Tab-separated table of N, CA and C in Angstrom:
chain	number	residue	atom	x	y	z
A	1360	ILE	N	100.334	26.799	130.962
A	1360	ILE	CA	100.338	27.619	132.300
A	1360	ILE	C	101.472	28.670	132.295
A	1361	LYS	N	102.609	28.379	131.842
A	1361	LYS	CA	103.591	29.393	131.782
A	1361	LYS	C	103.122	30.489	130.901
A	1362	TRP	N	102.562	30.123	129.748
A	1362	TRP	CA	102.055	31.122	128.814
A	1362	TRP	C	101.156	32.090	129.465
A	1363	GLY	N	100.097	31.498	130.258
A	1363	GLY	CA	99.190	32.276	130.900
A	1363	GLY	C	99.802	33.204	132.013
A	1364	LEU	N	100.854	32.797	132.616
A	1364	LEU	CA	101.581	33.484	133.593
A	1364	LEU	C	102.294	34.639	132.879
A	1365	ASN	N	102.952	34.381	131.781
A	1365	ASN	CA	103.615	35.391	130.916
A	1365	ASN	C	102.620	36.334	130.480
A	1366	LEU	N	101.506	36.020	130.063
A	1366	LEU	CA	100.482	36.985	129.561
A	1366	LEU	C	99.809	37.792	130.724
A	1367	GLY	N	100.046	37.303	131.971
A	1367	GLY	CA	99.401	38.016	133.029
A	1367	GLY	C	97.909	37.668	133.315
A	1368	ILE	N	97.470	36.516	132.777
A	1368	ILE	CA	96.054	36.215	132.997
A	1368	ILE	C	95.843	35.121	133.978
A	1369	LEU	N	96.882	34.660	134.593
A	1369	LEU	CA	96.831	33.546	135.651
A	1369	LEU	C	97.519	34.076	136.864
A	1370	ARG	N	97.031	33.714	138.061
A	1370	ARG	CA	97.785	33.849	139.287
A	1370	ARG	C	97.555	32.633	140.127
A	1371	GLY	N	98.399	32.566	141.169
A	1371	GLY	CA	98.270	31.440	142.164
A	1371	GLY	C	99.372	30.410	142.003
A	1372	VAL	N	100.229	30.712	141.083
A	1372	VAL	CA	101.334	29.794	141.004
A	1372	VAL	C	102.556	30.593	140.402
A	1373	LYS	N	103.816	30.369	140.895
A	1373	LYS	CA	104.960	31.124	140.259
A	1373	LYS	C	105.667	30.340	139.290
A	1374	HIS	N	106.370	31.168	138.426
A	1374	HIS	CA	107.204	30.446	137.347
A	1374	HIS	C	108.139	29.439	137.963
A	1375	ALA	N	108.796	29.671	139.109
A	1375	ALA	CA	109.656	28.762	139.659
A	1375	ALA	C	108.995	27.439	140.085
A	1376	GLU	N	107.718	27.452	140.562
A	1376	GLU	CA	106.955	26.272	140.912
A	1376	GLU	C	106.586	25.570	139.625
A	1377	VAL	N	106.318	26.144	138.526
A	1377	VAL	CA	105.954	25.453	137.357
A	1377	VAL	C	107.226	24.724	136.847
A	1378	THR	N	108.410	25.519	136.880
A	1378	THR	CA	109.704	24.803	136.472
A	1378	THR	C	110.037	23.663	137.310
A	1379	ALA	N	109.823	23.668	138.597
A	1379	ALA	CA	110.164	22.637	139.577
A	1379	ALA	C	109.181	21.488	139.214
A	1380	LEU	N	107.938	21.766	138.903
A	1380	LEU	CA	106.990	20.779	138.595
A	1380	LEU	C	107.421	19.891	137.407
A	1381	LEU	N	108.101	20.394	136.406
A	1381	LEU	CA	108.688	19.707	135.312
A	1381	LEU	C	109.478	18.655	135.675
A	1382	TYR	N	110.310	18.898	136.781
A	1382	TYR	CA	111.180	17.848	137.261
A	1382	TYR	C	110.480	16.881	138.139
A	1383	ARG	N	109.562	17.298	138.971
A	1383	ARG	CA	108.719	16.439	139.873
A	1383	ARG	C	107.988	15.358	139.082
A	1384	ILE	N	107.486	15.677	137.843
A	1384	ILE	CA	106.638	14.708	137.175
A	1384	ILE	C	107.403	13.803	136.203
A	1385	GLN	N	108.717	13.971	136.142
A	1385	GLN	CA	109.502	13.121	135.369
A	1385	GLN	C	109.420	11.539	135.810
A	1386	ASP	N	109.490	10.686	134.810
A	1386	ASP	CA	109.420	9.258	135.171
A	1386	ASP	C	110.478	8.760	136.279
A	1387	ALA	N	111.733	9.209	136.092
A	1387	ALA	CA	112.743	8.798	137.003
A	1387	ALA	C	112.374	9.263	138.477
A	1388	HIS	N	111.921	10.489	138.622
A	1388	HIS	CA	111.558	10.921	139.910
A	1388	HIS	C	110.451	10.237	140.529
A	1389	LEU	N	109.448	10.001	139.749
A	1389	LEU	CA	108.194	9.248	140.205
A	1389	LEU	C	108.496	7.839	140.471
A	1390	ASN	N	109.284	7.294	139.687
A	1390	ASN	CA	109.690	5.892	139.971
A	1390	ASN	C	110.375	5.682	141.236
A	1391	PHE	N	111.398	6.756	141.510
A	1391	PHE	CA	112.001	6.744	142.850
A	1391	PHE	C	111.035	6.886	144.005
A	1392	VAL	N	110.073	7.821	143.903
A	1392	VAL	CA	109.106	8.049	144.889
A	1392	VAL	C	108.254	6.749	145.186
A	1393	VAL	N	107.809	6.169	144.038
A	1393	VAL	CA	107.003	5.008	144.196
A	1393	VAL	C	107.652	3.852	144.962
A	1394	LYS	N	108.985	3.712	144.626
A	1394	LYS	CA	109.777	2.598	145.171
A	1394	LYS	C	110.272	2.892	146.588
A	1395	THR	N	110.578	4.099	146.980
A	1395	THR	CA	111.098	4.390	148.263
A	1395	THR	C	110.099	5.006	149.266
A	1396	ALA	N	109.036	5.509	148.814
A	1396	ALA	CA	108.119	6.218	149.845
A	1396	ALA	C	106.913	5.277	149.924
A	1397	ASN	N	106.244	5.365	151.105
A	1397	ASN	CA	105.090	4.675	151.456
A	1397	ASN	C	103.860	5.459	150.879
A	1398	VAL	N	103.644	5.402	149.597
A	1398	VAL	CA	102.550	6.123	148.973
A	1398	VAL	C	101.275	5.347	148.964
A	1399	GLN	N	100.295	5.933	149.531
A	1399	GLN	CA	98.881	5.180	149.630
A	1399	GLN	C	98.102	5.722	148.541
A	1400	LEU	N	97.766	4.837	147.617
A	1400	LEU	CA	96.932	5.209	146.423
A	1400	LEU	C	95.592	4.234	146.476
A	1401	GLU	N	94.789	4.472	145.533
A	1401	GLU	CA	93.474	3.656	145.539
A	1401	GLU	C	93.902	2.210	145.396
A	1402	GLU	N	93.033	1.343	145.787
A	1402	GLU	CA	93.267	-0.050	145.820
A	1402	GLU	C	93.417	-0.626	144.344
A	1403	ASP	N	92.670	-0.062	143.386
A	1403	ASP	CA	92.620	-0.540	141.976
A	1403	ASP	C	93.943	-0.096	141.233
A	1404	ILE	N	94.841	0.752	141.798
A	1404	ILE	CA	95.998	1.191	141.269
A	1404	ILE	C	97.047	0.144	141.544
A	1405	THR	N	97.439	-0.717	140.642
A	1405	THR	CA	98.459	-1.688	140.923
A	1405	THR	C	99.540	-1.587	139.789
A	1406	GLY	N	100.717	-1.988	140.121
A	1406	GLY	CA	101.806	-1.989	139.181
A	1406	GLY	C	102.462	-0.523	139.330
A	1407	ASP	N	103.813	-0.550	139.151
A	1407	ASP	CA	104.530	0.644	139.215
A	1407	ASP	C	104.106	1.744	138.178
A	1408	GLU	N	103.872	1.187	136.956
A	1408	GLU	CA	103.576	2.216	135.910
A	1408	GLU	C	102.283	2.921	136.264
A	1409	LYS	N	101.251	2.180	136.725
A	1409	LYS	CA	99.930	2.906	136.897
A	1409	LYS	C	100.132	3.732	138.217
A	1410	LYS	N	101.006	3.342	139.187
A	1410	LYS	CA	101.224	4.134	140.330
A	1410	LYS	C	101.820	5.524	140.089
A	1411	MET	N	102.911	5.425	139.059
A	1411	MET	CA	103.523	6.501	138.592
A	1411	MET	C	102.608	7.557	138.005
A	1412	GLU	N	101.682	7.083	137.067
A	1412	GLU	CA	100.698	7.722	136.343
A	1412	GLU	C	99.724	8.474	137.406
A	1413	ARG	N	99.292	7.780	138.398
A	1413	ARG	CA	98.521	8.369	139.331
A	1413	ARG	C	99.149	9.361	140.151
A	1414	LEU	N	100.257	9.047	140.577
A	1414	LEU	CA	101.074	10.015	141.432
A	1414	LEU	C	101.280	11.237	140.564
A	1415	ARG	N	101.605	11.142	139.272
A	1415	ARG	CA	101.883	12.364	138.394
A	1415	ARG	C	100.601	13.222	138.409
A	1416	ALA	N	99.489	12.490	138.209
A	1416	ALA	CA	98.239	13.302	138.300
A	1416	ALA	C	97.930	14.018	139.570
A	1417	ILE	N	98.318	13.486	140.662
A	1417	ILE	CA	98.072	14.069	141.982
A	1417	ILE	C	99.042	15.266	142.187
A	1418	VAL	N	100.211	15.031	141.738
A	1418	VAL	CA	101.250	16.163	141.896
A	1418	VAL	C	100.811	17.350	141.065
A	1419	ILE	N	100.379	17.107	139.823
A	1419	ILE	CA	99.880	18.262	138.991
A	1419	ILE	C	98.662	18.873	139.542
A	1420	GLN	N	97.841	18.027	139.922
A	1420	GLN	CA	96.493	18.607	140.565
A	1420	GLN	C	96.837	19.538	141.692
A	1421	GLU	N	97.720	19.052	142.635
A	1421	GLU	CA	98.030	19.839	143.891
A	1421	GLU	C	98.718	21.108	143.432
A	1422	ALA	N	99.639	21.066	142.477
A	1422	ALA	CA	100.518	22.200	142.121
A	1422	ALA	C	99.555	23.265	141.470
A	1423	PHE	N	98.443	22.851	140.795
A	1423	PHE	CA	97.760	23.823	140.039
A	1423	PHE	C	96.266	24.113	140.788
A	1424	SER	N	96.168	23.616	141.926
A	1424	SER	CA	94.916	23.873	142.566
A	1424	SER	C	94.585	25.252	142.978
A	1425	GLY	N	95.604	26.103	143.075
A	1425	GLY	CA	95.433	27.428	143.448
A	1425	GLY	C	95.386	28.419	142.416
A	1426	ILE	N	95.404	28.003	141.154
A	1426	ILE	CA	95.533	28.861	139.931
A	1426	ILE	C	94.136	29.448	139.741
A	1427	GLU	N	94.156	30.753	139.407
A	1427	GLU	CA	92.975	31.501	139.109
A	1427	GLU	C	93.135	32.256	137.721
A	1428	ILE	N	92.114	32.420	137.077
A	1428	ILE	CA	92.219	33.286	135.777
A	1428	ILE	C	91.895	34.699	136.245
A	1429	ILE	N	92.719	35.625	135.798
A	1429	ILE	CA	92.369	37.028	136.161
A	1429	ILE	C	91.570	37.597	135.025
A	1430	HIS	N	90.390	38.153	135.517
A	1430	HIS	CA	89.508	38.811	134.581
A	1430	HIS	C	89.983	40.140	134.264
A	1431	GLY	N	89.978	40.528	133.017
A	1431	GLY	CA	90.544	41.822	132.730
A	1431	GLY	C	89.406	42.705	132.288
């Protein structure tokens, strides 16, 4: 994603948001969120490890949902 931003072929996300995302998807941060927040996930997602993986996927999906490829 950063490479695409650097090349000017992507828009919809800023470099700072991508950098912040790298911290938001770290195990320690996700573990903290899973243990302290009331996160509602699908019923079949059980156990802290699976919850962390699902939460990571949701965070990434939301962060990149507005990305567009710029046609040259």
